[in-house]
mmCIF file of C-alpha atoms in Angstrom:
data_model
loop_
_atom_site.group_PDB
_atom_site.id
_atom_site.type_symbol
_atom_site.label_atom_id
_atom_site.label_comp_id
_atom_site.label_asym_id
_atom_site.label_seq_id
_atom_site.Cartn_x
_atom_site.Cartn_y
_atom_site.Cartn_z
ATOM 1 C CA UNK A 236 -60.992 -47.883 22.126
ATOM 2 C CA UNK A 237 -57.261 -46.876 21.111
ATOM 3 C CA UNK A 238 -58.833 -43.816 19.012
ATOM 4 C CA UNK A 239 -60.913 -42.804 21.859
ATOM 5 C CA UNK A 240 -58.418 -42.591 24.307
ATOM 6 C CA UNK A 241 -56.415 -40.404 22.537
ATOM 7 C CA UNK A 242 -59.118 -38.084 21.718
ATOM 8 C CA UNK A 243 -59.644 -38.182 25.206
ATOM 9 C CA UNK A 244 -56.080 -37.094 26.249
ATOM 10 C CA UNK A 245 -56.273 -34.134 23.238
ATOM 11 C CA UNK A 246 -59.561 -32.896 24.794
ATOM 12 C CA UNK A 247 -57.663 -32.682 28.053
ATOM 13 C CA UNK A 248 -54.471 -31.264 26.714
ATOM 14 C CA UNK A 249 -56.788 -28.524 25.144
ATOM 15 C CA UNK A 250 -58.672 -27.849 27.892
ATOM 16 C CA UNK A 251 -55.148 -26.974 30.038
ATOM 17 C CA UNK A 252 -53.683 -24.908 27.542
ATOM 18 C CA UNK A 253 -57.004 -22.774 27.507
ATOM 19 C CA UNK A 254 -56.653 -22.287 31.383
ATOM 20 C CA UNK A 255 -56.034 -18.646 32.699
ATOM 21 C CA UNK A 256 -53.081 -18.016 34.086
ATOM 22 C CA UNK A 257 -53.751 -17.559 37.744
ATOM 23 C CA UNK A 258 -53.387 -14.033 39.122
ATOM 24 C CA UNK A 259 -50.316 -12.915 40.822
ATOM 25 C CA UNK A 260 -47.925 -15.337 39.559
ATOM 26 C CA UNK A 261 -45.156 -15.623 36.811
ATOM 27 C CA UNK A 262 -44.853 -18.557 34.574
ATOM 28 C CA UNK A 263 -41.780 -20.483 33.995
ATOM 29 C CA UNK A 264 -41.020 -18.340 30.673
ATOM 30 C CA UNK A 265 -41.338 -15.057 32.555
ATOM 31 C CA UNK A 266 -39.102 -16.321 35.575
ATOM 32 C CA UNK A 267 -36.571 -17.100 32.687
ATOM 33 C CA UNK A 268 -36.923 -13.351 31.035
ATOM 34 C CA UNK A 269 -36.269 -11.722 34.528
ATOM 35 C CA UNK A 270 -39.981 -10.960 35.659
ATOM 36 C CA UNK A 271 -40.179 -10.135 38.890
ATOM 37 C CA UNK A 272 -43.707 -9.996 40.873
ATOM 38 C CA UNK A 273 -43.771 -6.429 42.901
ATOM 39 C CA UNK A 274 -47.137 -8.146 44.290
ATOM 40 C CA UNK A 275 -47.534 -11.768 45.121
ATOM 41 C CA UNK A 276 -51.530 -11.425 46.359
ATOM 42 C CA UNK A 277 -51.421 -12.341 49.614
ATOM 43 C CA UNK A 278 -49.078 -10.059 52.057
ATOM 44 C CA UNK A 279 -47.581 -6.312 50.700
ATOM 45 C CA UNK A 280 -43.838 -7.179 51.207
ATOM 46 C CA UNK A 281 -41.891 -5.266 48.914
ATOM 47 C CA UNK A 282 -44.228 -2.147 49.704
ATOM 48 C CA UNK A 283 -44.599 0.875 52.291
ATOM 49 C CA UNK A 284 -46.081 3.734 53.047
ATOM 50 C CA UNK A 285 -44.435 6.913 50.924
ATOM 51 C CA UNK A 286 -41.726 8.766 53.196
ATOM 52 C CA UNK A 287 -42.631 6.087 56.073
ATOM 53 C CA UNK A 288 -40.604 2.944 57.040
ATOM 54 C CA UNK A 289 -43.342 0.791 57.764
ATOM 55 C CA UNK A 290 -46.923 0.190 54.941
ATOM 56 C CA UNK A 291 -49.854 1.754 56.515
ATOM 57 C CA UNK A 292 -51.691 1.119 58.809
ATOM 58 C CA UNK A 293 -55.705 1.734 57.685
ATOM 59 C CA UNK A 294 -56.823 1.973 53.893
ATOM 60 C CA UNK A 295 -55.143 -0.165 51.945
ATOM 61 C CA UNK A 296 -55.946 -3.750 52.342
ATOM 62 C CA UNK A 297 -55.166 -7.431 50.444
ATOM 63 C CA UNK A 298 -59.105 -9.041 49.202
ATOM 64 C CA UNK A 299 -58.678 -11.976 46.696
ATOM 65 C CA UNK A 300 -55.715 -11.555 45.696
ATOM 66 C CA UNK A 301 -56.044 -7.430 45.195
ATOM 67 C CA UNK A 302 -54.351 -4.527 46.540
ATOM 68 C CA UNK A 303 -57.039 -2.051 47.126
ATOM 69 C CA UNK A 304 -57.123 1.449 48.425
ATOM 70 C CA UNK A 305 -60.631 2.286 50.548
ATOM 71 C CA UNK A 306 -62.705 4.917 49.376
ATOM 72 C CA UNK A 307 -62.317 7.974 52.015
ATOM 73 C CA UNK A 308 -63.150 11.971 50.951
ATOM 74 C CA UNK A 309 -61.272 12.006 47.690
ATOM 75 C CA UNK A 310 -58.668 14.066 48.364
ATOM 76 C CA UNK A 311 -54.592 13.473 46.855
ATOM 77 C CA UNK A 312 -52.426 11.422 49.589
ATOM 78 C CA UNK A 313 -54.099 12.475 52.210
ATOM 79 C CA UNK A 314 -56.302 9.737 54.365
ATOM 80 C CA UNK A 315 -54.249 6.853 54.091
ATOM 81 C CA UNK A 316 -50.982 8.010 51.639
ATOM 82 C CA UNK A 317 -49.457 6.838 48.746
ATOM 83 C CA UNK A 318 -47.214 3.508 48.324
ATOM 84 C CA UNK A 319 -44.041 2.683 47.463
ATOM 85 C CA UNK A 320 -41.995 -0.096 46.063
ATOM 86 C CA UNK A 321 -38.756 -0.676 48.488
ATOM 87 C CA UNK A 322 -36.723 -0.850 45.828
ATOM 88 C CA UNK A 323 -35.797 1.534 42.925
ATOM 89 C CA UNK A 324 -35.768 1.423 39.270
ATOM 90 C CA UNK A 325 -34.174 2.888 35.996
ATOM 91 C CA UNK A 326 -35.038 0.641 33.092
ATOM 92 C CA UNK A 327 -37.536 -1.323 33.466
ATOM 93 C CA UNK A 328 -40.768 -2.645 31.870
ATOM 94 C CA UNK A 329 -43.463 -2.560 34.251
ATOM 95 C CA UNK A 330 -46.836 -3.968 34.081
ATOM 96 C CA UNK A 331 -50.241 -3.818 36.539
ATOM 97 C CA UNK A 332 -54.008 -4.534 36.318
ATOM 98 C CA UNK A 333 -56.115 -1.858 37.758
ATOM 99 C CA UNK A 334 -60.159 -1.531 38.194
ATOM 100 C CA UNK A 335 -61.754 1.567 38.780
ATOM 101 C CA UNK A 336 -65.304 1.903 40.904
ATOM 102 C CA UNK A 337 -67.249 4.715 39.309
ATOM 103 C CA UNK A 338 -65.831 8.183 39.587
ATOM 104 C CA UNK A 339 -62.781 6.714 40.823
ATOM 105 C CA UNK A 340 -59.353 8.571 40.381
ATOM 106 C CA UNK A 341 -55.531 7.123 41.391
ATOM 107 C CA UNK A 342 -52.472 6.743 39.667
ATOM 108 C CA UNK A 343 -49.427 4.826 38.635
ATOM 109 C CA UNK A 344 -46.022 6.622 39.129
ATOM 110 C CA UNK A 345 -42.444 5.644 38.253
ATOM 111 C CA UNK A 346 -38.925 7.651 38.476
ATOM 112 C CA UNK A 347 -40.465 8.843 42.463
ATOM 113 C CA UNK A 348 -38.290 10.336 44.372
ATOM 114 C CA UNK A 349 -38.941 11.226 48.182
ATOM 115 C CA UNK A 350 -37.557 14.835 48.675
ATOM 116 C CA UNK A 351 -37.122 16.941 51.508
ATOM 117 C CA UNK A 352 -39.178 18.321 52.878
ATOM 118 C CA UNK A 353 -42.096 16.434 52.101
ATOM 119 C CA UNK A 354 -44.937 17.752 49.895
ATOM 120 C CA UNK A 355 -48.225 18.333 50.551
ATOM 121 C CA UNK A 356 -49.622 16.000 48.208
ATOM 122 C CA UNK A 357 -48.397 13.209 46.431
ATOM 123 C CA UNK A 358 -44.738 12.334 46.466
ATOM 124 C CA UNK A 359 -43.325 13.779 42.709
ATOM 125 C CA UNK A 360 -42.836 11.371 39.766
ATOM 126 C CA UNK A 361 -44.049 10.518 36.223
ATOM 127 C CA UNK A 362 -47.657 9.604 36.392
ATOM 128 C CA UNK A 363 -49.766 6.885 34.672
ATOM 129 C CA UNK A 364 -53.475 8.031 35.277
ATOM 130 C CA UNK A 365 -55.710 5.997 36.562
ATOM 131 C CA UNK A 366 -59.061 7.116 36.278
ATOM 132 C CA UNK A 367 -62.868 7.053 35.184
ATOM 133 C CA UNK A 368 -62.830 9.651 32.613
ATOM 134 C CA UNK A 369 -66.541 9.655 32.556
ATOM 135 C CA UNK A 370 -67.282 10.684 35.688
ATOM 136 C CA UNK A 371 -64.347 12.223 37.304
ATOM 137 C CA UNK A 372 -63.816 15.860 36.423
ATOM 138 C CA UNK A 373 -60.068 15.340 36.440
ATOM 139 C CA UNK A 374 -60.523 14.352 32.950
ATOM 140 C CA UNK A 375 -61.343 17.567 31.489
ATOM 141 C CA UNK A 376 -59.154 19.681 33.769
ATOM 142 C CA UNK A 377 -55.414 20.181 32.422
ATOM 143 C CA UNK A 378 -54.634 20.286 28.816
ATOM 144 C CA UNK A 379 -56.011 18.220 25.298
ATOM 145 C CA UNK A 380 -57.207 15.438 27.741
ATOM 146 C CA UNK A 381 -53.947 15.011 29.805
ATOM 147 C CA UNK A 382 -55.141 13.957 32.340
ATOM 148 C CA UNK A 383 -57.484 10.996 31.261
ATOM 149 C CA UNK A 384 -57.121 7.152 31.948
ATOM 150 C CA UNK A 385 -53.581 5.694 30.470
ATOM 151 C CA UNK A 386 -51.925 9.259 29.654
ATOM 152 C CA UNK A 387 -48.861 10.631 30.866
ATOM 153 C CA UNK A 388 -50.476 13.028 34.115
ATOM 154 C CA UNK A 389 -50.673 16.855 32.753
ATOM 155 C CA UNK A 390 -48.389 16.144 30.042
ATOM 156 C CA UNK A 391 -49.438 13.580 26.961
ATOM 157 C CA UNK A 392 -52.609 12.304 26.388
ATOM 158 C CA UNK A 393 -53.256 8.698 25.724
ATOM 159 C CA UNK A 394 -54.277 8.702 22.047
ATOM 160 C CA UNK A 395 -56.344 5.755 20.060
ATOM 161 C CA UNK A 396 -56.622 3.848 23.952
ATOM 162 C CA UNK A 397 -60.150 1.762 24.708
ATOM 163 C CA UNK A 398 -60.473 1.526 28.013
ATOM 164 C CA UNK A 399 -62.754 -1.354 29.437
ATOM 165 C CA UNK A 400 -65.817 -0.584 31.332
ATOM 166 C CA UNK A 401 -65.815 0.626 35.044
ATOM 167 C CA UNK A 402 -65.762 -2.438 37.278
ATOM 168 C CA UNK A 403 -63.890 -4.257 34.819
ATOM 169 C CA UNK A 404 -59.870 -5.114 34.571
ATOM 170 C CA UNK A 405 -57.415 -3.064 32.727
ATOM 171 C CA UNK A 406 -53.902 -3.986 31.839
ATOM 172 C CA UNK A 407 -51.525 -0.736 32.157
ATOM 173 C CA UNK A 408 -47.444 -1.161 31.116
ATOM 174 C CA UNK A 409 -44.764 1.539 31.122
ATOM 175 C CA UNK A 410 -41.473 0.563 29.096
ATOM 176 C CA UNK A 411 -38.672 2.897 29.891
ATOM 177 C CA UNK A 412 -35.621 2.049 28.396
ATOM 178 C CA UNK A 413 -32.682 5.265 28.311
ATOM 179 C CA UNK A 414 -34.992 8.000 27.453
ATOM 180 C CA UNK A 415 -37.063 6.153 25.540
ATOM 181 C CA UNK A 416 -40.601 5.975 27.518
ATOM 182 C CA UNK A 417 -43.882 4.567 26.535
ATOM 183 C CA UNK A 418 -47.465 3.780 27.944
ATOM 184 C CA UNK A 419 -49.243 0.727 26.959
ATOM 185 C CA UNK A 420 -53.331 0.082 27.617
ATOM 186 C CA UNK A 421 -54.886 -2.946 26.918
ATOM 187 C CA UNK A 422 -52.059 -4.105 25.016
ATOM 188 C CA UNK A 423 -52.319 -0.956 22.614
ATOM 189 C CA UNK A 424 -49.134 1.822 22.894
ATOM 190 C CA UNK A 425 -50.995 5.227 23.709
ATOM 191 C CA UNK A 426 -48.202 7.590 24.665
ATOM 192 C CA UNK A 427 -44.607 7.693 23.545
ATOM 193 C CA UNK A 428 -42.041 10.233 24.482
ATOM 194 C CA UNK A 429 -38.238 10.723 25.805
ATOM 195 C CA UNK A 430 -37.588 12.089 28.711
ATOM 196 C CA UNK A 431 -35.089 15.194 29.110
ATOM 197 C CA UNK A 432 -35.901 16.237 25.428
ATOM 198 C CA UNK A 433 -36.820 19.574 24.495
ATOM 199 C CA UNK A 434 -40.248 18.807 23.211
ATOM 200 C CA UNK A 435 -40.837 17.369 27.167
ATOM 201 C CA UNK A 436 -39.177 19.944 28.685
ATOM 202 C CA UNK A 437 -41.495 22.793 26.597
ATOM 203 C CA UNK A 438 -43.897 20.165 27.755
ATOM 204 C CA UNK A 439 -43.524 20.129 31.671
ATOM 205 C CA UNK A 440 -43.384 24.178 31.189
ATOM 206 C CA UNK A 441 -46.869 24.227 30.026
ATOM 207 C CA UNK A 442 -48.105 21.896 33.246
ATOM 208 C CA UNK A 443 -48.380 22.287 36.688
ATOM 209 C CA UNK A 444 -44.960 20.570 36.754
ATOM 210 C CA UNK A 445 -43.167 23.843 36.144
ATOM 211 C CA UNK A 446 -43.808 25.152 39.456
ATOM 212 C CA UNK A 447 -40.178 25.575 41.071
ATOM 213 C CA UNK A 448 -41.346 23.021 43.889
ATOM 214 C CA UNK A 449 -41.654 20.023 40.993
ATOM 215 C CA UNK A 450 -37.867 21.296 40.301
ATOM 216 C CA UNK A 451 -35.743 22.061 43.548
ATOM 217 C CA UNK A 452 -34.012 18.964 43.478
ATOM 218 C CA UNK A 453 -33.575 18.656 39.580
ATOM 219 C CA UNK A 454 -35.629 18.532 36.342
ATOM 220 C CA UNK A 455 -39.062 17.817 37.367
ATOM 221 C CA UNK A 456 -39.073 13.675 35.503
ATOM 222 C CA UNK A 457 -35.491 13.221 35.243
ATOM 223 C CA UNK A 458 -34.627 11.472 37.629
ATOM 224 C CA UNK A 459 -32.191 8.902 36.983
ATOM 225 C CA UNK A 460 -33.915 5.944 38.980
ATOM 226 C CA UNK A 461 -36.931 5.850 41.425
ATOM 227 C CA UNK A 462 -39.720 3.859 43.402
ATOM 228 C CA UNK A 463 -42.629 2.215 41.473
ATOM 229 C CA UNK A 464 -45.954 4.498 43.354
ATOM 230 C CA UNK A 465 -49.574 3.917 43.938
ATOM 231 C CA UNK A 466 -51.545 6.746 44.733
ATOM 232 C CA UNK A 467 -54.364 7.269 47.472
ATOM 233 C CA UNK A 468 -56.565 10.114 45.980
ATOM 234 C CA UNK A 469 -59.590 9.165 48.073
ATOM 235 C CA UNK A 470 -61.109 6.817 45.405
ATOM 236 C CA UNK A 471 -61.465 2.931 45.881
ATOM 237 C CA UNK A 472 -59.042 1.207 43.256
ATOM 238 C CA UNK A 473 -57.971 -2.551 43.143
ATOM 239 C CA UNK A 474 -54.405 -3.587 41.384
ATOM 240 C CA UNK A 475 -53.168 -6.909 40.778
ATOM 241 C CA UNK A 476 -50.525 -8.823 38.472
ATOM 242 C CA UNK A 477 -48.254 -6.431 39.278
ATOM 243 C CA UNK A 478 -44.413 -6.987 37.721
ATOM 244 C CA UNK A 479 -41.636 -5.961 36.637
ATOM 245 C CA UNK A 480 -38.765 -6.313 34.612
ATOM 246 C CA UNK A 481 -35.358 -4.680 34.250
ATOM 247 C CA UNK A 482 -33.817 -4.074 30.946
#
């Protein structure tokens, strides 16, 4: 009987250590390490609309615990606008699921900055893409595959990344620490680069970043510090587990 019930209480000890962690939350450990959630799955405090005060109004919406954008006519910041994180960051190690519908495109930025005056599109930063490199002809526009899921927007291309299938979740991470930046995918490091080098700046000349715009208020991805941004290109996109950590 003795034997039993402690095979009993292993079963269940087994069975809660194989539990999922439940979306939009932090364990004890990463509360400890300074994780900080910059979505908590159930109201978008800590978020508004890019150069606006308030989060907007229509398009982007909280379902089951995920921040979604509504598909509209798939056009850059335009229907509903991009997001922003209230505060501002410099070192940090950020991480964010993301699933794409098919054909979707959207984008992770960091180091934003809202100049004036405002820009027609998106608001400028470093990008994470976002995006179904299948079907969205993004991913053979700009240079070596620059502009495909997990690659640093018209500058790096992810390299040796495995995506997961549209519909399905995708863990992104950016690690910026001094100069030092990298992009992670599924837990597997597919760009690396520092910023302000010479190899970035030759880099930036050869993109659409180079156009004086990009650089009237300093070196186009220099920035010292800047809002975390999610974009509205038009697609429908869901995020979740979204954190962060300063370092």
């Amino acid at each position: 009987m003795k034997k039993t019930f402690i095979l009993g209480l292993l079963a269940l000890s087994l069975i809660a250590a194989e539990k999922p962690q439940a979306p939009n939350t932090l364990t004890a450990q990463e509360k400890k390490d300074g994780w900080k959630l910059l979505f908590d799955g159930k109201t978008t405090n800590g978020w508004r609309g890019a150069y606006k005060d308030k989060f907007p109004e229509k398009g982007w919406s909280i379902t089951d615990g995920q921040l979604t954008i509504q598909q509209s006519d798939g056009s850059e910041s335009q229907s509903f606008g991009d997001i922003v994180t209230d505060g501002e960051y410099s070192d940090f190690d950020l991480m964010f699921d993301f699933k794409l519908t098919e054909g979707a495109n959207s984008g992770v930025k960091y180091y934003v900055v809202e100049e004036s005056p405002k820009p027609k599109g998106s608001a400028f930063g470093l990008e994470f893409q976002v995006l179904d490199d299948d079907k969205h002809p993004d991913a053979k526009m700009g240079r070596n595959g620059n502009r495909t899921v997990g690659s640093l927007y018209d500058l790096i291309p992810a390299s040796g990344k495995k995506a997961n299938p549209i519909g399905e979740w995708n863990t992104g991470r950016v690690v910026s620490k001094g100069k030092h930046v990298e992009h992670w995918l599924n837990g597997k490091k597919v760009v690396e680069y520092e910023r302000g080098s010479e190899q970035f700046r030759e880099l930036v000349a050869m993109s659409k970043y180079k156009a004086p715009a990009y650089n009237a208020h300093g070196r186009f991805g220099e920035a010292a510090k800047g809002h975390i941004l999610l974009q509205d290109h038009g697609n429908r996109v869901f995020y979740r587990n979204m954190k962060i950590k300063a370092l």
